[in-house]
Each structure stands twice: as structure tokens, then as C-alpha cells.
Amino acid sequence: MPNLISVSELLGEIELGSFNLGQIHDFPESEWHSRRMAYEEMESWFTGTALEEKQTQGGRVVDKYPIKINPIRGAVYKHAYALFGEVPDDSRPLATPIFVADDKEGSEDTRKAGEQFLNKVWYDNHGRTLMLSNGITSQIYGGAVFKASYVPEQSWRKIPIRLETVHPSNFVGIPMSGDQFRLEQAWIVKSLSPHEAFRAYGMEFPGDELVYYV
């Protein structure tokens, strides 16, 4: 369980208008920026904008990729569908959760209850769409991120757990030493315009400069 710290401990004293990501304690800023650059290149190949690149040849500026055929987009979709294989055409999640019970007595009942609970959480959060979306994302960027949040304030939810996707370019995960399958740190950082910040979070900022959600 990670230690919980207050916002003031995390950010310290920051003068208004002088904030930058380097001021956040332990934030891997250089890795965040380098990953964003790599992801932008990957995305440009998927969308085909990379095929618009020009080059100088014989004193003339010509297309570097004159045929402009992009085989990547189709391959991404095919690989994403292959991840899940043949699945029923209904509203259930594409990958069915499997629950492993630790107790010996009544383990079958515990397992079934656990699987029903997990499937209900996925169903309530449109899990089929989330899984397919991240299946495609994983083929473009080399990985995908799911985020689970406890949201008791959303009273319309029967189970107060929200599942959502996080764009890889907004995520930096630091694995534990000696165990790459467990995270020691997980950062979600994205840049927003003041208009986006107000629309999404009700926060008002002066000017037109980008702000950060951390």
C-alpha cells in the first residue's frame, strides 16, 4: 500500500504562474517528455501523417513516400480483434475475469461470487468498449492502461467502482525493484487548455496557456 501524502507535501510552496512539472517531488519529468515524443511518432504512422514527409531530391522538394500506402492502420485493427478471438455478439466484456479463491471451504461459491462481481463492474462501465479501445491502443503505442477508481459520490452506481482508460502518453509507471509486474509509482499527467479544464473539472484559469492535470 503506497504512503498517502498531502498535496502541499507533494508540491511544496509554488508561486502562482511559476509552476512546472519539474517542481513535483519525484516526478520522472524527462521520462514523461521522452515517452510523449515516442508516442507522437507512433501515432503519426498510425494516422498516416508520417507519410506526408518531404525530402529534397535533385534540388527539388518531393514526397518521401510518394505511394502513400499505409498498411499499419489495417494491421492494427486486425491484431486488436485477434487479441480477443471469437467472442459472443452481446454486451459481455471481451475478456471474462477469472477469480481465484484462497479459502478451501466454500471456494467454489466464493469463486462464482467473485466472478459475478467483476463481470458486473465491467458491464456497468461499458467494459466491452473499454477493452476493444485499449486493444487497439496497445497495438499503436505498445501498451495500454486501465484505471480503477472508488467513486462513492456517484450514487447512481450500484457498485461504486469506475473503470476507464488512460492514454499511454499521459501515463508513467515505475515498476518495483526486482518485480516489473508491480508498480511502485503510477503517474497520470495530461496537459489541458483552460477551456478543457473548466469543462472537465470546473476549474478556471486566466489566459490561454496550457495547464496540467496531475
Coordinates of N, CA, C and O in Angstrom, one line a residue, residues 23-199:
Q23 N 8.8 20.7 -10.6 CA 8.6 21.1 -9.2 C 7.9 20.0 -8.4 O 7.9 20.1 -7.2
I24 N 7.4 19.0 -9.1 CA 6.7 17.9 -8.3 C 7.7 16.9 -7.8 O 8.5 16.4 -8.6
H25 N 7.7 16.6 -6.5 CA 8.6 15.8 -5.9 C 8.6 14.4 -6.5 O 7.6 13.7 -6.6
D26 N 9.8 13.9 -7.0 CA 10.0 12.5 -7.5 C 9.3 12.3 -8.9 O 9.2 11.2 -9.3
F27 N 8.7 13.4 -9.5 CA 8.1 13.1 -10.8 C 9.1 12.9 -11.9 O 10.1 13.7 -12.0
P28 N 9.0 11.8 -12.6 CA 10.0 11.5 -13.7 C 9.8 12.3 -15.0 O 9.3 11.8 -16.0
E29 N 10.1 13.6 -14.9 CA 9.7 14.5 -16.0 C 10.4 14.2 -17.3 O 9.7 14.2 -18.3
S30 N 11.7 13.9 -17.3 CA 12.4 13.6 -18.5 C 11.8 12.4 -19.2 O 11.6 12.3 -20.4
E31 N 11.5 11.4 -18.4 CA 10.9 10.2 -19.0 C 9.5 10.4 -19.6 O 9.1 9.9 -20.6
W32 N 8.7 11.3 -18.9 CA 7.4 11.6 -19.4 C 7.5 12.3 -20.7 O 6.8 12.0 -21.6
H33 N 8.4 13.3 -20.8 CA 8.5 14.0 -22.1 C 9.1 13.1 -23.2 O 8.6 13.2 -24.3
S34 N 10.0 12.3 -22.9 CA 10.6 11.4 -23.9 C 9.6 10.4 -24.4 O 9.5 10.1 -25.6
R35 N 8.7 9.9 -23.5 CA 7.7 9.0 -23.9 C 6.7 9.6 -24.8 O 6.2 9.0 -25.8
R36 N 6.3 10.9 -24.5 CA 5.3 11.6 -25.3 C 5.9 11.8 -26.7 O 5.1 11.7 -27.7
M37 N 7.1 12.1 -26.9 CA 7.7 12.2 -28.2 C 7.7 10.9 -29.0 O 7.3 10.9 -30.2
A38 N 8.0 9.8 -28.3 CA 7.9 8.5 -28.9 C 6.5 8.1 -29.4 O 6.3 7.6 -30.5
Y39 N 5.5 8.4 -28.5 CA 4.1 8.1 -28.8 C 3.6 9.0 -29.9 O 2.8 8.5 -30.7
E40 N 4.1 10.2 -30.0 CA 3.6 11.1 -31.1 C 4.1 10.5 -32.5 O 3.3 10.6 -33.4
E41 N 5.3 10.0 -32.5 CA 5.8 9.3 -33.7 C 5.0 8.1 -34.1 O 4.6 7.9 -35.2
M42 N 4.7 7.3 -33.1 CA 3.9 6.1 -33.3 C 2.5 6.4 -33.9 O 2.0 5.8 -34.8
E43 N 1.9 7.5 -33.3 CA 0.6 7.9 -33.7 C 0.6 8.4 -35.1 O -0.3 8.2 -35.9
S44 N 1.7 9.1 -35.5 CA 1.8 9.7 -36.8 C 1.8 8.6 -37.9 O 1.3 8.8 -39.0
W45 N 2.4 7.5 -37.6 CA 2.4 6.4 -38.5 C 1.1 5.7 -38.6 O 0.6 5.3 -39.7
F46 N 0.4 5.6 -37.5 CA -1.0 5.0 -37.5 C -2.0 5.9 -38.3 O -2.7 5.4 -39.1
T47 N -1.9 7.2 -38.1 CA -2.8 8.1 -38.8 C -2.4 8.3 -40.2 O -3.3 8.7 -41.1
G48 N -1.2 8.1 -40.5 CA -0.7 8.3 -41.9 C 0.0 9.7 -42.1 O 0.4 10.0 -43.2
T49 N 0.0 10.5 -41.1 CA 0.6 11.9 -41.3 C 2.1 11.8 -41.5 O 2.7 12.6 -42.2
A50 N 2.7 10.7 -41.1 CA 4.1 10.5 -41.3 C 4.4 10.3 -42.8 O 5.5 10.6 -43.3
L51 N 3.4 9.9 -43.5 CA 3.6 9.7 -45.0 C 3.6 11.0 -45.8 O 3.9 11.0 -47.0
E52 N 3.3 12.1 -45.1 CA 3.3 13.4 -45.7 C 4.7 14.0 -45.7 O 4.9 15.1 -46.2
E53 N 5.7 13.3 -45.1 CA 7.0 13.9 -45.0 C 7.6 14.2 -46.4 O 7.4 13.4 -47.4
K54 N 8.4 15.3 -46.5 CA 9.0 15.7 -47.7 C 10.5 15.5 -47.6 O 11.1 15.4 -46.5
Q55 N 11.2 15.5 -48.8 CA 12.6 15.4 -48.8 C 13.1 16.1 -50.1 O 12.4 16.3 -51.0
T56 N 14.4 16.5 -50.0 CA 15.0 17.2 -51.2 C 15.7 16.2 -52.1 O 16.5 15.4 -51.6
Q57 N 15.4 16.2 -53.3 CA 16.0 15.3 -54.3 C 16.2 16.0 -55.6 O 15.3 16.5 -56.3
G58 N 17.5 16.1 -56.0 CA 17.9 16.8 -57.2 C 17.5 18.2 -57.2 O 17.1 18.8 -58.2
G59 N 17.6 18.8 -56.1 CA 17.2 20.3 -56.0 C 15.8 20.5 -55.9 O 15.3 21.7 -55.8
R60 N 14.9 19.5 -55.8 CA 13.5 19.6 -55.8 C 13.0 19.0 -54.5 O 13.5 18.1 -54.0
V61 N 11.9 19.6 -53.9 CA 11.3 19.0 -52.8 C 10.2 18.1 -53.2 O 9.3 18.5 -54.0
V62 N 10.3 16.8 -52.9 CA 9.4 15.8 -53.3 C 8.9 15.0 -52.1 O 9.4 15.1 -51.0
D63 N 7.8 14.2 -52.3 CA 7.3 13.3 -51.3 C 8.3 12.2 -51.0 O 8.9 11.6 -51.9
K64 N 8.6 12.0 -49.7 CA 9.4 10.9 -49.3 C 8.8 9.6 -49.5 O 9.4 8.5 -49.8
Y65 N 7.4 9.5 -49.3 CA 6.7 8.3 -49.6 C 5.6 8.6 -50.6 O 4.4 8.9 -50.3
P66 N 6.0 8.6 -51.9 CA 5.0 9.0 -52.9 C 3.8 8.2 -53.1 O 2.7 8.7 -53.5
I67 N 3.9 6.9 -52.8 CA 2.7 6.0 -53.0 C 1.7 6.2 -51.9 O 0.5 6.1 -52.1
K68 N 2.2 6.6 -50.7 CA 1.3 6.9 -49.6 C 0.3 5.8 -49.2 O -0.8 6.0 -48.9
I69 N 0.8 4.6 -49.2 CA 0.0 3.4 -48.8 C 0.4 3.2 -47.3 O 1.5 3.0 -47.0
N70 N -0.7 3.1 -46.5 CA -0.4 2.9 -45.1 C -1.0 1.6 -44.6 O -2.2 1.4 -44.4
P71 N -0.1 0.6 -44.5 CA -0.6 -0.8 -44.1 C -0.8 -0.9 -42.6 O -1.3 -1.9 -42.1
I72 N -0.3 0.1 -41.9 CA -0.3 0.0 -40.4 C -1.7 0.0 -39.8 O -2.1 -0.8 -38.9
R73 N -2.6 0.9 -40.3 CA -3.9 1.1 -39.7 C -4.7 -0.3 -39.8 O -5.3 -0.7 -38.8
G74 N -4.7 -0.9 -41.0 CA -5.4 -2.1 -41.1 C -4.9 -3.2 -40.2 O -5.6 -4.0 -39.6
A75 N -3.5 -3.3 -40.1 CA -2.9 -4.3 -39.3 C -3.2 -4.1 -37.8 O -3.4 -5.1 -37.1
V76 N -3.3 -2.9 -37.4 CA -3.6 -2.6 -36.0 C -5.0 -3.1 -35.7 O -5.2 -3.8 -34.6
Y77 N -6.0 -2.9 -36.5 CA -7.3 -3.3 -36.2 C -7.4 -4.9 -36.2 O -8.1 -5.5 -35.4
K78 N -6.7 -5.5 -37.2 CA -6.8 -6.9 -37.3 C -6.1 -7.6 -36.0 O -6.6 -8.5 -35.5
H79 N -5.0 -7.0 -35.6 CA -4.3 -7.6 -34.4 C -5.1 -7.4 -33.2 O -5.1 -8.2 -32.3
A80 N -5.8 -6.2 -33.1 CA -6.6 -5.9 -31.9 C -7.8 -6.9 -31.8 O -8.1 -7.4 -30.7
Y81 N -8.4 -7.2 -32.9 CA -9.5 -8.2 -32.9 C -9.0 -9.6 -32.6 O -9.6 -10.4 -31.9
A82 N -7.7 -9.9 -33.1 CA -7.2 -11.2 -32.8 C -6.8 -11.4 -31.3 O -6.8 -12.5 -30.9
L83 N -6.6 -10.3 -30.6 CA -6.3 -10.4 -29.2 C -7.4 -11.2 -28.4 O -7.2 -11.9 -27.5
F84 N -8.7 -10.9 -28.8 CA -9.8 -11.4 -28.1 C -10.4 -12.7 -28.7 O -11.2 -13.4 -28.0
G85 N -10.1 -13.0 -29.9 CA -10.6 -14.2 -30.6 C -12.1 -14.1 -30.9 O -12.7 -13.0 -30.9
E86 N -12.7 -15.2 -31.0 CA -14.1 -15.3 -31.3 C -14.9 -15.1 -30.0 O -14.7 -15.9 -29.0
V87 N -15.7 -14.1 -29.9 CA -16.5 -13.8 -28.7 C -17.9 -13.7 -29.1 O -18.3 -13.4 -30.2
P88 N -18.8 -14.0 -28.1 CA -20.3 -13.8 -28.4 C -20.6 -12.4 -28.7 O -20.0 -11.4 -28.2
D89 N -21.6 -12.2 -29.6 CA -22.0 -10.9 -30.0 C -23.1 -10.4 -29.1 O -24.3 -10.3 -29.4
D90 N -22.6 -10.0 -27.9 CA -23.5 -9.5 -26.9 C -22.8 -8.4 -26.1 O -21.8 -7.9 -26.5
S91 N -23.3 -8.0 -24.9 CA -22.8 -6.9 -24.2 C -21.8 -7.3 -23.1 O -21.3 -6.4 -22.4
R92 N -21.4 -8.6 -23.0 CA -20.4 -9.0 -22.0 C -19.1 -8.5 -22.4 O -18.7 -8.3 -23.6
P93 N -18.1 -8.4 -21.4 CA -16.8 -8.0 -21.7 C -16.1 -9.0 -22.6 O -16.4 -10.2 -22.6
L94 N -15.1 -8.5 -23.4 CA -14.5 -9.3 -24.4 C -13.6 -10.4 -23.7 O -13.4 -11.4 -24.2
A95 N -13.0 -10.0 -22.5 CA -12.2 -11.0 -21.8 C -13.0 -11.2 -20.4 O -13.2 -10.2 -19.7
T96 N -13.3 -12.4 -20.1 CA -14.0 -12.8 -18.9 C -13.1 -12.9 -17.7 O -12.2 -13.7 -17.8
P97 N -13.3 -12.2 -16.7 CA -12.5 -12.3 -15.5 C -12.6 -13.7 -14.8 O -13.6 -14.3 -14.8
I98 N -11.5 -14.2 -14.4 CA -11.4 -15.4 -13.6 C -11.0 -15.1 -12.2 O -9.9 -14.5 -12.0
F99 N -11.7 -15.6 -11.3 CA -11.5 -15.3 -9.8 C -10.9 -16.5 -9.2 O -11.4 -17.6 -9.3
V100 N -9.8 -16.3 -8.5 CA -9.1 -17.4 -7.8 C -9.3 -17.2 -6.3 O -8.9 -16.2 -5.7
A101 N -10.0 -18.2 -5.7 CA -10.3 -18.1 -4.2 C -9.2 -18.7 -3.4 O -8.7 -19.8 -3.8
D102 N -8.9 -18.1 -2.3 CA -7.8 -18.7 -1.4 C -8.4 -19.7 -0.4 O -7.7 -20.6 0.0
D103 N -9.6 -19.5 0.0 CA -10.2 -20.4 1.0 C -10.5 -21.7 0.5 O -10.9 -21.9 -0.7
K104 N -10.3 -22.7 1.3 CA -10.6 -24.1 0.8 C -12.0 -24.5 0.9 O -12.6 -25.1 0.1
E105 N -12.7 -24.1 2.0 CA -14.1 -24.4 2.2 C -14.9 -23.3 1.5 O -14.8 -22.1 1.7
G106 N -15.9 -23.8 0.7 CA -16.7 -22.9 0.0 C -16.0 -22.1 -1.1 O -16.5 -21.1 -1.5
S107 N -14.9 -22.6 -1.6 CA -14.1 -21.9 -2.6 C -14.9 -21.7 -3.9 O -14.8 -20.7 -4.6
E108 N -15.7 -22.7 -4.2 CA -16.5 -22.7 -5.5 C -17.5 -21.5 -5.4 O -17.7 -20.8 -6.4
D109 N -18.2 -21.4 -4.3 CA -19.2 -20.3 -4.1 C -18.5 -19.0 -4.1 O -19.0 -18.0 -4.7
T110 N -17.3 -18.9 -3.5 CA -16.5 -17.6 -3.4 C -16.1 -17.3 -4.8 O -16.1 -16.1 -5.2
R111 N -15.6 -18.3 -5.6 CA -15.1 -18.0 -6.9 C -16.3 -17.5 -7.8 O -16.1 -16.5 -8.5
K112 N -17.4 -18.1 -7.8 CA -18.5 -17.7 -8.6 C -19.0 -16.3 -8.2 O -19.3 -15.4 -9.1
A113 N -19.0 -16.0 -6.9 CA -19.5 -14.7 -6.5 C -18.5 -13.6 -6.9 O -18.8 -12.5 -7.3
G114 N -17.2 -14.0 -6.8 CA -16.1 -13.0 -7.3 C -16.2 -12.7 -8.7 O -16.1 -11.6 -9.2
E115 N -16.4 -13.7 -9.5 CA -16.5 -13.5 -11.0 C -17.8 -12.8 -11.4 O -17.7 -11.9 -12.3
Q116 N -18.9 -13.0 -10.7 CA -20.1 -12.3 -10.9 C -19.9 -10.8 -10.6 O -20.3 -9.9 -11.3
F117 N -19.2 -10.5 -9.5 CA -18.9 -9.2 -9.1 C -18.1 -8.4 -10.1 O -18.4 -7.3 -10.6
L118 N -17.0 -9.1 -10.6 CA -16.1 -8.4 -11.5 C -16.8 -8.2 -12.9 O -16.6 -7.2 -13.5
N119 N -17.6 -9.2 -13.3 CA -18.3 -9.0 -14.6 C -19.3 -7.9 -14.5 O -19.5 -7.2 -15.5
K120 N -19.9 -7.8 -13.3 CA -20.9 -6.7 -13.1 C -20.2 -5.3 -13.2 O -20.7 -4.4 -13.8
V121 N -19.0 -5.2 -12.6 CA -18.2 -4.0 -12.7 C -17.9 -3.6 -14.1 O -18.0 -2.5 -14.5
W122 N -17.4 -4.6 -14.9 CA -17.1 -4.4 -16.3 C -18.3 -4.0 -17.1 O -18.3 -3.0 -17.9
Y123 N -19.4 -4.7 -16.8 CA -20.6 -4.4 -17.6 C -21.1 -3.0 -17.3 O -21.5 -2.2 -18.2
D124 N -21.1 -2.6 -16.0 CA -21.6 -1.2 -15.6 C -20.7 -0.1 -16.2 O -21.2 1.0 -16.3
N125 N -19.5 -0.4 -16.5 CA -18.5 0.5 -17.1 C -18.3 0.4 -18.6 O -17.3 0.8 -19.1
H126 N -19.2 -0.3 -19.3 CA -19.1 -0.5 -20.7 C -17.8 -1.2 -21.0 O -17.0 -0.7 -21.9
G127 N -17.5 -2.2 -20.3 CA -16.2 -2.9 -20.4 C -15.9 -3.4 -21.8 O -14.7 -3.4 -22.2
R128 N -16.9 -3.8 -22.6 CA -16.6 -4.3 -23.9 C -15.9 -3.2 -24.8 O -15.0 -3.5 -25.5
T129 N -16.5 -2.0 -24.7 CA -15.9 -0.9 -25.4 C -14.5 -0.5 -24.9 O -13.6 -0.3 -25.7
L130 N -14.3 -0.5 -23.6 CA -13.0 -0.2 -23.0 C -12.0 -1.2 -23.4 O -10.8 -0.8 -23.8
M131 N -12.3 -2.5 -23.4 CA -11.4 -3.5 -23.8 C -11.0 -3.4 -25.2 O -9.8 -3.5 -25.6
L132 N -11.9 -3.2 -26.1 CA -11.6 -3.1 -27.5 C -10.8 -1.8 -27.8 O -9.8 -1.8 -28.6
S133 N -11.2 -0.7 -27.1 CA -10.4 0.5 -27.3 C -9.0 0.4 -26.9 O -8.0 0.8 -27.6
N134 N -8.7 -0.3 -25.7 CA -7.4 -0.5 -25.3 C -6.7 -1.6 -26.1 O -5.4 -1.6 -26.2
G135 N -7.4 -2.5 -26.7 CA -6.8 -3.5 -27.6 C -6.2 -2.8 -28.8 O -5.1 -3.1 -29.2
I136 N -6.9 -1.8 -29.3 CA -6.4 -1.0 -30.4 C -5.2 -0.1 -30.0 O -4.2 -0.1 -30.7
T137 N -5.4 0.5 -28.8 CA -4.3 1.4 -28.3 C -3.0 0.6 -28.1 O -2.0 1.1 -28.4
S138 N -3.1 -0.6 -27.6 CA -1.9 -1.4 -27.3 C -1.2 -1.7 -28.6 O 0.1 -1.8 -28.6
Q139 N -1.9 -1.8 -29.7 CA -1.2 -2.1 -31.0 C -0.5 -0.9 -31.6 O 0.5 -1.0 -32.3
I140 N -1.0 0.3 -31.2 CA -0.4 1.6 -31.7 C 0.8 2.0 -30.9 O 1.9 2.3 -31.4
Y141 N 0.6 1.9 -29.5 CA 1.6 2.5 -28.6 C 2.4 1.5 -27.9 O 3.3 1.8 -27.1
G142 N 2.1 0.2 -28.1 CA 2.9 -0.8 -27.4 C 2.4 -1.2 -26.0 O 3.1 -2.0 -25.3
G143 N 1.3 -0.6 -25.6 CA 0.8 -0.9 -24.3 C -0.5 -0.1 -24.1 O -0.9 0.7 -24.9
A144 N -1.2 -0.5 -23.0 CA -2.5 0.2 -22.7 C -2.6 0.3 -21.2 O -2.0 -0.5 -20.4
V145 N -3.5 1.2 -20.7 CA -3.6 1.5 -19.3 C -5.1 1.5 -18.9 O -5.9 2.2 -19.6
F146 N -5.5 0.7 -17.9 CA -6.8 0.8 -17.3 C -6.7 1.4 -15.9 O -5.7 1.2 -15.2
K147 N -7.6 2.2 -15.6 CA -7.6 2.9 -14.3 C -8.9 2.5 -13.5 O -10.0 2.7 -14.1
A148 N -8.8 2.1 -12.3 CA -10.0 1.8 -11.5 C -10.1 2.8 -10.3 O -9.0 3.1 -9.7
S149 N -11.2 3.4 -10.1 CA -11.4 4.4 -9.1 C -12.6 4.1 -8.2 O -13.6 3.6 -8.7
Y150 N -12.5 4.4 -6.9 CA -13.6 4.3 -6.0 C -14.4 5.6 -6.0 O -13.8 6.6 -5.7
V151 N -15.6 5.5 -6.4 CA -16.4 6.8 -6.6 C -17.7 6.7 -5.8 O -18.8 6.6 -6.4
P152 N -17.7 6.8 -4.5 CA -18.9 6.7 -3.7 C -19.8 7.9 -3.9 O -21.0 7.8 -3.7
E153 N -19.3 9.0 -4.5 CA -20.2 10.2 -4.7 C -21.1 10.0 -5.9 O -22.1 10.7 -6.0
Q154 N -20.8 9.0 -6.7 CA -21.7 8.7 -7.9 C -22.7 7.7 -7.5 O -22.6 6.5 -7.7
S155 N -23.8 8.3 -6.8 CA -24.8 7.4 -6.2 C -25.6 6.6 -7.2 O -26.3 5.6 -6.8
W156 N -25.6 6.9 -8.5 CA -26.3 6.1 -9.4 C -25.7 4.7 -9.7 O -26.3 3.8 -10.3
R157 N -24.4 4.6 -9.3 CA -23.7 3.3 -9.4 C -24.1 2.3 -8.3 O -24.0 2.7 -7.2
K158 N -24.5 1.1 -8.7 CA -24.8 0.1 -7.7 C -23.5 -0.4 -7.0 O -23.4 -0.7 -5.9
I159 N -22.4 -0.5 -7.8 CA -21.1 -0.8 -7.3 C -20.2 0.5 -7.6 O -20.0 0.9 -8.7
P160 N -19.8 1.1 -6.5 CA -19.1 2.4 -6.7 C -17.6 2.3 -7.2 O -16.7 2.8 -6.6
I161 N -17.5 1.6 -8.3 CA -16.1 1.5 -8.9 C -16.2 1.9 -10.4 O -17.1 1.4 -11.1
R162 N -15.4 2.9 -10.7 CA -15.3 3.4 -12.1 C -14.1 2.8 -12.8 O -13.0 2.9 -12.3
L163 N -14.3 2.2 -14.0 CA -13.2 1.8 -14.8 C -13.1 2.7 -16.0 O -14.1 3.1 -16.6
E164 N -11.9 3.1 -16.4 CA -11.7 4.0 -17.5 C -10.3 3.7 -18.1 O -9.5 3.0 -17.6
T165 N -10.1 4.2 -19.3 CA -8.8 4.0 -20.0 C -8.0 5.3 -19.8 O -8.6 6.4 -19.7
V166 N -6.7 5.2 -19.8 CA -5.8 6.3 -19.7 C -4.9 6.3 -20.9 O -4.3 5.2 -21.2
H167 N -4.8 7.4 -21.7 CA -3.9 7.4 -22.8 C -2.5 7.1 -22.4 O -2.0 7.7 -21.4
P168 N -1.7 6.2 -23.1 CA -0.4 5.9 -22.7 C 0.5 7.2 -22.6 O 1.4 7.2 -21.7
S169 N 0.3 8.2 -23.5 CA 1.2 9.4 -23.4 C 0.9 10.2 -22.2 O 1.7 11.1 -21.9
N170 N -0.1 9.9 -21.4 CA -0.4 10.6 -20.2 C 0.0 9.8 -19.0 O -0.3 10.2 -17.8
F171 N 0.6 8.7 -19.2 CA 0.9 7.8 -18.0 C 2.4 7.5 -18.0 O 3.1 7.2 -19.0
V172 N 2.9 7.4 -16.7 CA 4.3 6.9 -16.5 C 4.2 6.0 -15.3 O 3.8 6.4 -14.2
G173 N 4.5 4.7 -15.5 CA 4.5 3.8 -14.4 C 6.0 3.3 -14.1 O 6.7 3.0 -15.0
I174 N 6.3 3.4 -12.8 CA 7.6 3.0 -12.3 C 7.5 1.6 -11.6 O 6.8 1.6 -10.6
P175 N 8.0 0.6 -12.2 CA 7.9 -0.7 -11.5 C 8.8 -0.8 -10.3 O 9.7 -0.1 -10.1
M176 N 8.4 -1.8 -9.4 CA 9.1 -2.0 -8.2 C 10.5 -2.7 -8.5 O 10.6 -3.4 -9.5
S177 N 11.5 -2.4 -7.7 CA 12.8 -3.0 -8.0 C 12.7 -4.5 -7.8 O 12.2 -5.0 -6.8
G178 N 13.0 -5.3 -8.8 CA 13.0 -6.7 -8.8 C 11.7 -7.3 -9.2 O 11.6 -8.6 -9.2
D179 N 10.6 -6.5 -9.4 CA 9.3 -7.1 -9.8 C 8.7 -6.1 -10.8 O 8.0 -5.2 -10.4
Q180 N 8.9 -6.3 -12.1 CA 8.4 -5.4 -13.1 C 6.9 -5.5 -13.3 O 6.3 -4.7 -14.1
F181 N 6.2 -6.4 -12.6 CA 4.8 -6.6 -12.8 C 4.0 -5.9 -11.7 O 2.8 -6.0 -11.6
R182 N 4.7 -5.2 -10.8 CA 4.0 -4.4 -9.7 C 4.6 -3.0 -9.8 O 5.8 -2.8 -9.9
L183 N 3.7 -2.0 -9.7 CA 4.1 -0.6 -9.8 C 4.4 0.0 -8.4 O 3.7 -0.2 -7.5
E184 N 5.5 0.7 -8.4 CA 5.9 1.4 -7.2 C 5.3 2.8 -7.3 O 4.8 3.4 -6.3
Q185 N 5.2 3.4 -8.5 CA 4.6 4.7 -8.7 C 3.8 4.6 -10.0 O 4.1 3.9 -10.9
A186 N 2.7 5.3 -10.0 CA 1.9 5.4 -11.2 C 1.4 6.9 -11.4 O 0.7 7.4 -10.5
W187 N 1.9 7.6 -12.4 CA 1.6 9.0 -12.6 C 0.7 9.1 -13.8 O 0.9 8.5 -14.8
I188 N -0.3 9.9 -13.6 CA -1.2 10.3 -14.8 C -1.1 11.8 -14.9 O -1.5 12.6 -14.0
V189 N -0.5 12.3 -16.0 CA -0.3 13.7 -16.2 C -0.8 14.1 -17.7 O -0.3 13.4 -18.6
K190 N -1.7 15.0 -17.8 CA -2.1 15.4 -19.1 C -2.2 17.0 -19.2 O -2.6 17.6 -18.2
S191 N -1.9 17.5 -20.3 CA -2.0 19.0 -20.5 C -3.4 19.3 -21.0 O -3.9 18.6 -21.9
L192 N -3.9 20.4 -20.5 CA -5.3 20.8 -20.9 C -5.3 22.3 -21.2 O -4.5 23.1 -20.6
S193 N -6.1 22.7 -22.1 CA -6.4 24.2 -22.3 C -7.2 24.6 -21.1 O -7.9 23.8 -20.5
P194 N -7.2 25.9 -20.8 CA -8.1 26.4 -19.7 C -9.6 26.1 -20.0 O -10.3 25.8 -19.0
H195 N -10.0 26.1 -21.3 CA -11.4 25.7 -21.6 C -11.6 24.3 -21.2 O -12.7 24.0 -20.7
E196 N -10.7 23.4 -21.6 CA -10.9 22.0 -21.3 C -10.9 21.7 -19.8 O -11.7 20.9 -19.3
A197 N -10.1 22.4 -19.0 CA -10.0 22.3 -17.6 C -11.3 22.7 -16.9 O -11.8 22.1 -16.0
F198 N -11.9 23.8 -17.5 CA -13.2 24.3 -16.9 C -14.3 23.3 -17.3 O -15.2 23.0 -16.4
R199 N -14.3 22.8 -18.5 CA -15.4 21.9 -19.0 C -15.3 20.6 -18.2 O -16.4 20.0 -17.9

